[in-house]
Coordinates of C-alpha atoms and ligand atoms in Angstrom, one line a residue:
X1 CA 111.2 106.3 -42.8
X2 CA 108.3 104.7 -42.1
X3 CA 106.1 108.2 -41.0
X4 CA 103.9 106.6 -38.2
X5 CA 102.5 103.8 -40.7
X6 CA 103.6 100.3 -39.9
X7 CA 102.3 99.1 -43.2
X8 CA 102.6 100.8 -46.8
X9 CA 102.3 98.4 -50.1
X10 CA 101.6 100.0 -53.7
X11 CA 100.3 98.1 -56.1
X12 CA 101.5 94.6 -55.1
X13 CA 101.6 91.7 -57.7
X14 CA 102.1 88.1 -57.1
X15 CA 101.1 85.3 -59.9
X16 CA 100.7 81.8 -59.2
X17 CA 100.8 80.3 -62.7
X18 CA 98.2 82.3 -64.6
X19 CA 95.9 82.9 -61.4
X20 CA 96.9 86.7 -60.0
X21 CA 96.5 85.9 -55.8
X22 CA 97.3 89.5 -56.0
X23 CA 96.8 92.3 -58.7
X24 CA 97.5 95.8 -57.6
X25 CA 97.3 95.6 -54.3
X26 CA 97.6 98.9 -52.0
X27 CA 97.4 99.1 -48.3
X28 CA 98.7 101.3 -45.5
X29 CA 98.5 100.7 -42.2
X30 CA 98.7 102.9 -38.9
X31 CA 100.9 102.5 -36.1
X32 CA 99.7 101.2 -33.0
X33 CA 96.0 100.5 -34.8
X34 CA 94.6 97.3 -35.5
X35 CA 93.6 97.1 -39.3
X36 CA 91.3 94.8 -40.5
X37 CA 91.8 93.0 -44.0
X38 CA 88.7 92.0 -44.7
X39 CA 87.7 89.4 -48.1
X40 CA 85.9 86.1 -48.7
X41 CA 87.8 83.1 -49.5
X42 CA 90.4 83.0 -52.0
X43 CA 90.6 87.0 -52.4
X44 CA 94.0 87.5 -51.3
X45 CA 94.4 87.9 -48.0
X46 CA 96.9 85.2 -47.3
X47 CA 99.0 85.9 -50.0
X48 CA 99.1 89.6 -48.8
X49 CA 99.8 88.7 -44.9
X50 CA 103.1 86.3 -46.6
X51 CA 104.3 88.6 -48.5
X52 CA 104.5 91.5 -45.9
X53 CA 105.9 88.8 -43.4
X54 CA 108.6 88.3 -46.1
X55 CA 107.5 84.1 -46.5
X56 CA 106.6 84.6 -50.0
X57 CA 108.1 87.0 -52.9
X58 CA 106.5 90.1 -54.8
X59 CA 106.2 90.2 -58.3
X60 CA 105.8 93.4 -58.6
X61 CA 104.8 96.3 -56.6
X62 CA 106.9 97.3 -53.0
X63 CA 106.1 96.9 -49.9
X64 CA 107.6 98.5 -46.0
X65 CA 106.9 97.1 -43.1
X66 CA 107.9 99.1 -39.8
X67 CA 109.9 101.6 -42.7
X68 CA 111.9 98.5 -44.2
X69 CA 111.6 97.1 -47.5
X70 CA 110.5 93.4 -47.4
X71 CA 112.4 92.6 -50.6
X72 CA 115.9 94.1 -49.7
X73 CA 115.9 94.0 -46.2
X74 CA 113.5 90.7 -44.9
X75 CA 115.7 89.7 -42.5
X76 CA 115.2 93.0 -40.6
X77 CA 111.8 93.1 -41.3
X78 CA 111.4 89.2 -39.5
X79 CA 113.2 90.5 -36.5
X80 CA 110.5 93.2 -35.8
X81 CA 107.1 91.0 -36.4
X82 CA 105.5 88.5 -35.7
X83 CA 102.8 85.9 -37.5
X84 CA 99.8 83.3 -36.4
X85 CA 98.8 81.7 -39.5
X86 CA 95.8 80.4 -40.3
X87 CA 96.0 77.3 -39.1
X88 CA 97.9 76.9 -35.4
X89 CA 101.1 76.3 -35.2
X90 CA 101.5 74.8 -31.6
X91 CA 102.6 71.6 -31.1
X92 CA 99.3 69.4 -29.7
X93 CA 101.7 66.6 -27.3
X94 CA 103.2 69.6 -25.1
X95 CA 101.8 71.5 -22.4
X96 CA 101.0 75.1 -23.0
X97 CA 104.2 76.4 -21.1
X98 CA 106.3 73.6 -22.8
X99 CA 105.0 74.8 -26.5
X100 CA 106.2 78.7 -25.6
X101 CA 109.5 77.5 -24.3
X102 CA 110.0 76.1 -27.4
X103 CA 109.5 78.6 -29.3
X104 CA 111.4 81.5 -26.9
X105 CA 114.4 78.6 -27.5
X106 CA 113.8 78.9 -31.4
X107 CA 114.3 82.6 -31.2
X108 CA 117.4 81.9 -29.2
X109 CA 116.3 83.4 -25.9
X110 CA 118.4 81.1 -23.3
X111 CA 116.7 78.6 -20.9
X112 CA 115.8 81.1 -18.7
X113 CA 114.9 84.0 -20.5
X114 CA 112.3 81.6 -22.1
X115 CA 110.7 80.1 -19.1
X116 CA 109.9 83.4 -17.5
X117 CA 108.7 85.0 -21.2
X118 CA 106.3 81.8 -21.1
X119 CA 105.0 82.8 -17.8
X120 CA 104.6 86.3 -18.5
X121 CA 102.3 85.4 -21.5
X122 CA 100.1 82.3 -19.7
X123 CA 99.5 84.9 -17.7
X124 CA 99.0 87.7 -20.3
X125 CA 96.6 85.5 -22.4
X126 CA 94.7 84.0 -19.4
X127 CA 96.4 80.7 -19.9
X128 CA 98.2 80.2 -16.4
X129 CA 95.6 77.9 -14.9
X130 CA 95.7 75.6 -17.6
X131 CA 99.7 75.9 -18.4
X132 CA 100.5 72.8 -17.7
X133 CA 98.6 70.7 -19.4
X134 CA 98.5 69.1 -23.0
X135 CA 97.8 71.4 -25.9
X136 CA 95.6 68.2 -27.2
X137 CA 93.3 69.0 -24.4
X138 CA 92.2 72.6 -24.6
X139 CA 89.6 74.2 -26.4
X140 CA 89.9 75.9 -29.7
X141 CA 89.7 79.5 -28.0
X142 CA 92.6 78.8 -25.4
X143 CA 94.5 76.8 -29.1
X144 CA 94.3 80.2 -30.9
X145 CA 95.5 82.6 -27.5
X146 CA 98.6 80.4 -26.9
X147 CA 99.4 80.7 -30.7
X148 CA 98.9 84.3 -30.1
X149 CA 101.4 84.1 -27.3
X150 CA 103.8 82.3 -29.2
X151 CA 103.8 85.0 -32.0
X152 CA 104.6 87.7 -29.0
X153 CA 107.3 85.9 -27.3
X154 CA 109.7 88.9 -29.0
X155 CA 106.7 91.3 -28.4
X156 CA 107.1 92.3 -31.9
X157 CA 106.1 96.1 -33.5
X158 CA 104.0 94.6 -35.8
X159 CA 101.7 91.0 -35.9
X160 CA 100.2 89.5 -38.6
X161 CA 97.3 87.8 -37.8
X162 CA 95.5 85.3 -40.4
X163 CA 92.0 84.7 -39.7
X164 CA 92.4 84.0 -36.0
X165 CA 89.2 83.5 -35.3
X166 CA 87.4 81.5 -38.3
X167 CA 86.0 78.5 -36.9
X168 CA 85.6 79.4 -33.4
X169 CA 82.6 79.0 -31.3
X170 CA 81.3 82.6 -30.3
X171 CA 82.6 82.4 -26.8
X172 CA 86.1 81.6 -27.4
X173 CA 86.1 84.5 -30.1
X174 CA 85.5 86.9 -27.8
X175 CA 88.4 85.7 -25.6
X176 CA 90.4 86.5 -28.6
X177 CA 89.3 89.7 -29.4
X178 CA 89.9 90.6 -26.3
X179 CA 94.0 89.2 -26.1
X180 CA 94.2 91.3 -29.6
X181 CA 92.8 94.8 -27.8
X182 CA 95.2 94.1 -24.7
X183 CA 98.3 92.9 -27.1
X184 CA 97.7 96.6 -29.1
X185 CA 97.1 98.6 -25.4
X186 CA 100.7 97.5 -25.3
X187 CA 101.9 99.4 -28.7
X188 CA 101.9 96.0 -31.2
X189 CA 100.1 97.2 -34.5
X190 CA 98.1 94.7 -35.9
X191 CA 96.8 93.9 -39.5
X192 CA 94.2 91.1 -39.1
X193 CA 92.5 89.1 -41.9
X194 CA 88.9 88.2 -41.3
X195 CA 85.9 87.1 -43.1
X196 CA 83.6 89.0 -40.8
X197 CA 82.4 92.4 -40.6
X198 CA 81.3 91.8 -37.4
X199 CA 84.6 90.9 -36.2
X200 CA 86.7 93.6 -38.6
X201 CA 84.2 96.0 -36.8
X202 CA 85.5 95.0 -33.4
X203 CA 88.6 95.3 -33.8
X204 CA 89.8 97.6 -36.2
X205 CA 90.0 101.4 -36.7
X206 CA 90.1 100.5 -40.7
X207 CA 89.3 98.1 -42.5
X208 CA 90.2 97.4 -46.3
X209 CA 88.2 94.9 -48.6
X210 CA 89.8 93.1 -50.8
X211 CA 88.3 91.2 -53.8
X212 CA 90.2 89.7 -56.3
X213 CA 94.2 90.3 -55.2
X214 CA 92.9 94.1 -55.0
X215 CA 91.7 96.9 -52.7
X216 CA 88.2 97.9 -53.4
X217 CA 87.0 100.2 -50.4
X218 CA 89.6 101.7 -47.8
X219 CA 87.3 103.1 -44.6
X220 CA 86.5 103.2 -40.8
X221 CA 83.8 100.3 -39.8
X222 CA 80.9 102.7 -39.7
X223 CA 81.8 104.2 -43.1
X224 CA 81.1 100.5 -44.5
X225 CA 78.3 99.8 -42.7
X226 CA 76.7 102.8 -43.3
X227 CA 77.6 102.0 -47.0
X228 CA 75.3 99.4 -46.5
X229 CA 72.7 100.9 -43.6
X230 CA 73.9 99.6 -40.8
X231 CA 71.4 96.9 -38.5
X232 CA 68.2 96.1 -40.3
X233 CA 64.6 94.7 -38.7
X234 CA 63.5 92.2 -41.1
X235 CA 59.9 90.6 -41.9
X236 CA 59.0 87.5 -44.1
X237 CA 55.2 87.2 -44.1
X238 CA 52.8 84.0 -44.8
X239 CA 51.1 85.3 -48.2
X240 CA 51.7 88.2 -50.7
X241 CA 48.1 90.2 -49.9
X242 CA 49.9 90.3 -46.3
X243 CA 52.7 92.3 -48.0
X244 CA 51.5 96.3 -47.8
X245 CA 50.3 96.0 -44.2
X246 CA 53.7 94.6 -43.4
X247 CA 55.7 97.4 -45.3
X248 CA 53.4 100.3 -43.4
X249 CA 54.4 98.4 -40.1
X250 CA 58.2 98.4 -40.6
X251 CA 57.9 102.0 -42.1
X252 CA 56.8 103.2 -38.8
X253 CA 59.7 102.0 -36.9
X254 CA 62.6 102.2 -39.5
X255 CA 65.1 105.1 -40.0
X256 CA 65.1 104.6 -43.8
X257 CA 62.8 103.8 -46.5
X258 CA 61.7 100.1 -46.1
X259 CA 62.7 97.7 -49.7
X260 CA 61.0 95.1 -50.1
X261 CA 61.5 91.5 -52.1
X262 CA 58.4 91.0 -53.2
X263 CA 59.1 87.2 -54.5
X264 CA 60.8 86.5 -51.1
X265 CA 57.6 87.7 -49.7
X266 CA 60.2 90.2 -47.5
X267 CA 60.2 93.7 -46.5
X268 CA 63.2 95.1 -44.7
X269 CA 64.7 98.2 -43.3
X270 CA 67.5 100.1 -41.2
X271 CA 67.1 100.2 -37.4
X272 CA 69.2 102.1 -35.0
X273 CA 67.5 101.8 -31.5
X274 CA 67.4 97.3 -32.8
X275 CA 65.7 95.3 -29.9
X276 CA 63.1 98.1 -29.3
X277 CA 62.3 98.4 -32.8
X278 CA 62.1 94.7 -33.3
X279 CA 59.5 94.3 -30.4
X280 CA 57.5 96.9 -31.4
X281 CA 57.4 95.5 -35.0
X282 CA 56.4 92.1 -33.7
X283 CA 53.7 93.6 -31.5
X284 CA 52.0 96.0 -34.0
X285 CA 52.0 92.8 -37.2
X286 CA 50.3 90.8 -34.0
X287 CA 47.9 93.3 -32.5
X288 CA 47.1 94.0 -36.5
X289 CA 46.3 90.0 -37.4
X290 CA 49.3 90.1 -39.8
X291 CA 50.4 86.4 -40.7
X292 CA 54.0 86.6 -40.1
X293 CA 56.3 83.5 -41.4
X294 CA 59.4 85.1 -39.7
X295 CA 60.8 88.2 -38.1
X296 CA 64.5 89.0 -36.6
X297 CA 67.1 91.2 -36.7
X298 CA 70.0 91.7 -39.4
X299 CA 73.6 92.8 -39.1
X300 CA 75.2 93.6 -42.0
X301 CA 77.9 91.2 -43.1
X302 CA 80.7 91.0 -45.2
X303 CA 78.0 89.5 -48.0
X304 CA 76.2 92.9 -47.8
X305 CA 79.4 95.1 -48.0
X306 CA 80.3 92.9 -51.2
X307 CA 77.1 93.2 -52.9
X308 CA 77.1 97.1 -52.7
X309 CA 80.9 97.2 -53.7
X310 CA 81.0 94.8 -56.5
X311 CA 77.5 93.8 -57.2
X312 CA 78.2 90.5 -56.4
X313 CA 77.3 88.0 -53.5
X314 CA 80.4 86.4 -51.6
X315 CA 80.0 82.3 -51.0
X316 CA 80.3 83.2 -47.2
X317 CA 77.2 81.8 -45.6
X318 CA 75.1 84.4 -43.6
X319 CA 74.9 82.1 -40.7
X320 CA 78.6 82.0 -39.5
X321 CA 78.2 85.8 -39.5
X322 CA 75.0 85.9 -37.4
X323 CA 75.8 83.3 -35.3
X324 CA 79.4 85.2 -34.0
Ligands
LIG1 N1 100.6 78.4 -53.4 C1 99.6 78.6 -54.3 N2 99.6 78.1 -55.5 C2 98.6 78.4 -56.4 N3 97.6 79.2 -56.1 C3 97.6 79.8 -54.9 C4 98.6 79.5 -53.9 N4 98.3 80.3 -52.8 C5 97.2 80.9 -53.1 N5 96.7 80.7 -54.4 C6 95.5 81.2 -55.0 O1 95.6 82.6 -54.9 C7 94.3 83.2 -54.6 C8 94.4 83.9 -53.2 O2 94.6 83.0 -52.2 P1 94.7 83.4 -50.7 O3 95.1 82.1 -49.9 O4 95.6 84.6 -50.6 O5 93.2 83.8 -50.3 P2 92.6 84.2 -48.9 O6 92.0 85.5 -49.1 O7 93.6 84.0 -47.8 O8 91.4 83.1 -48.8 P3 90.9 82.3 -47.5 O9 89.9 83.2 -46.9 O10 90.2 81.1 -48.1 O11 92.0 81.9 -46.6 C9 93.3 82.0 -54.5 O12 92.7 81.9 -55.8 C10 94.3 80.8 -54.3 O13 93.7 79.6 -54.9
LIG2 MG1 93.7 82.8 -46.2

């Protein structure tokens, strides 16, 4: 029974030597949503996305995936899922249509059956144009779409999806956010590991944050960035005296009690309406002779979720973040 969740796992356990990769882990997962697993490096999230793909074992814990048991019944589970793993899988000499023939003959679908699946899903991931060339040749967007069409060539109930978009310009990101939305249009349920809020946000209807092998916040994108007060309009000035005028400034325009960092020389606060609040905070500090050293906008990020949750910082640079 698997009760219109795709995903359940209780208090999952695997040790690698003394380091716990996971320690408790929980997760549940709704049919036909995409869930977002969202941690900075080395919390987990791999080791999670094997186990429920039934590549690695538990130690302890149990886990269903589409109502079967990934312990006692893997093989069952592997027919009904699919993976892309972190780092793609596709074979760089072949063509794009070679590399999903391939794989449709790996999962035994006969010559033919695989040559039409392959030109069902160039055309499915916007690939057709460039089908026949070499996979050595194409961009690291088109890369991660044909290894998302190469996990669907059995169009399975549920894909596992490992970071498929870390490292991508923000262009070719898009393109893959947008093959996920159209791949769960079509009833696939997907759990995705990320290291962006941004991108967790996109995608998913829930998100779970994992820190060290374990859950630590279970909620919809909005409940976490409200958790941390969603956009914010930001304002470094030149010298402290410049501070107060600055913090009046921003207080007219913010939804929320402006903080300020007084050693960063910084005050910041939560927008909601952010391009016109950020022009009319640059025109007032101007029109009021305020030296300003820099101004912009802020979105929360992963770094900001982790911080309220845990009191400590991620390594994840706020850069790769803003920039997506
Ligand atoms: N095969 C292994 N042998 C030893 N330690 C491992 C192994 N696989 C993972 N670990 C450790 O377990 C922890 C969790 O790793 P995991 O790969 O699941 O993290 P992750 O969340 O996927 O990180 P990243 O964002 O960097 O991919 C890390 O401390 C990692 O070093
Ligand atoms: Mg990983």
């Amino acid at each position: 029974m698997n009760d219109g969740y795709a995903v359940r796992a209780e208090a999952l356990e695997k040790r690698y030597g003394e380091k716990r990769a996971l320690d408790g882990f929980d997760l549940v997962v709704r049919e036909g949503t995409v869930h977002g697993l969202l941690g900075p490096n080395g919390a987990g999230k791999t080791t999670a996305v094997r186990i429920l793909s039934t590549l690695i074992r538990l130690d302890g814990g149990r886990a269903e995936v589409a109502g079967l048991d990934v312990t006692r019944q893997a093989r069952e589970v592997r027919a009904r899922i699919g993976l892309t793993g972190q780092y793609a899988a596709v074979d760089e000499v072949l063509t794009g249509r070679q590399n999903l023939e391939m794989f449709g003959r790996l999962f035994h679908l006969g010559g033919r059956r695989a040559r039409a699946r392959a030109v069902e899903l160039l055309e499915q991931f916007d690939l057709t144009d460039a089908a026949d060339r070499g996979v050595g040749k194409y961009s690291g967007g088109m890369r991660r779409r044909l290894d998302l069409a190469a996990s669907m060539i059995l169009a399975p109930a549920v894909l596992f999806l490992d970071e498929p978009t870390t490292g991508l310009d923000p262009r070719s990101r898009g393109e893959v956010w947008e093959s996920v939305r159209a791949l769960v249009a079509g009833g696939t349920t997907v759990l995705l590991t990320t290291q962006y809020l941004e991108e967790a946000d996109k995608l998913a209807s829930r998100i779970t944050v994992i820190d060290q092998g374990r859950a630590i916040a279970d909620d919809t994108p909005d409940g976490l960035k409200n958790l941390v007060g969603g956009d914010r309009v930001e304002v470094v000035v030149a010298e402290r005296a410049e501070l107060p005028r600055a913090v009046k400034v921003v207080a007219r325009v913010s939804d929320g009690e402006p903080e300020t960092d007084e050693d960063a020389l910084r005050v910041h606060a939560p927008v909601t309406d952010r391009v016109n609040a950020l022009t009319e905070v640059a025109r007032t500090l101007r029109d009021e002779g305020v030296r300003v050293e820099d101004i912009g906008l802020r979105r929360p990020s992963l770094d900001d979720v982790f911080l309220r949750l845990t009191g400590h910082r991620t390594d994840v640079p706020q850069s790769k973040e803003a920039s997506a």
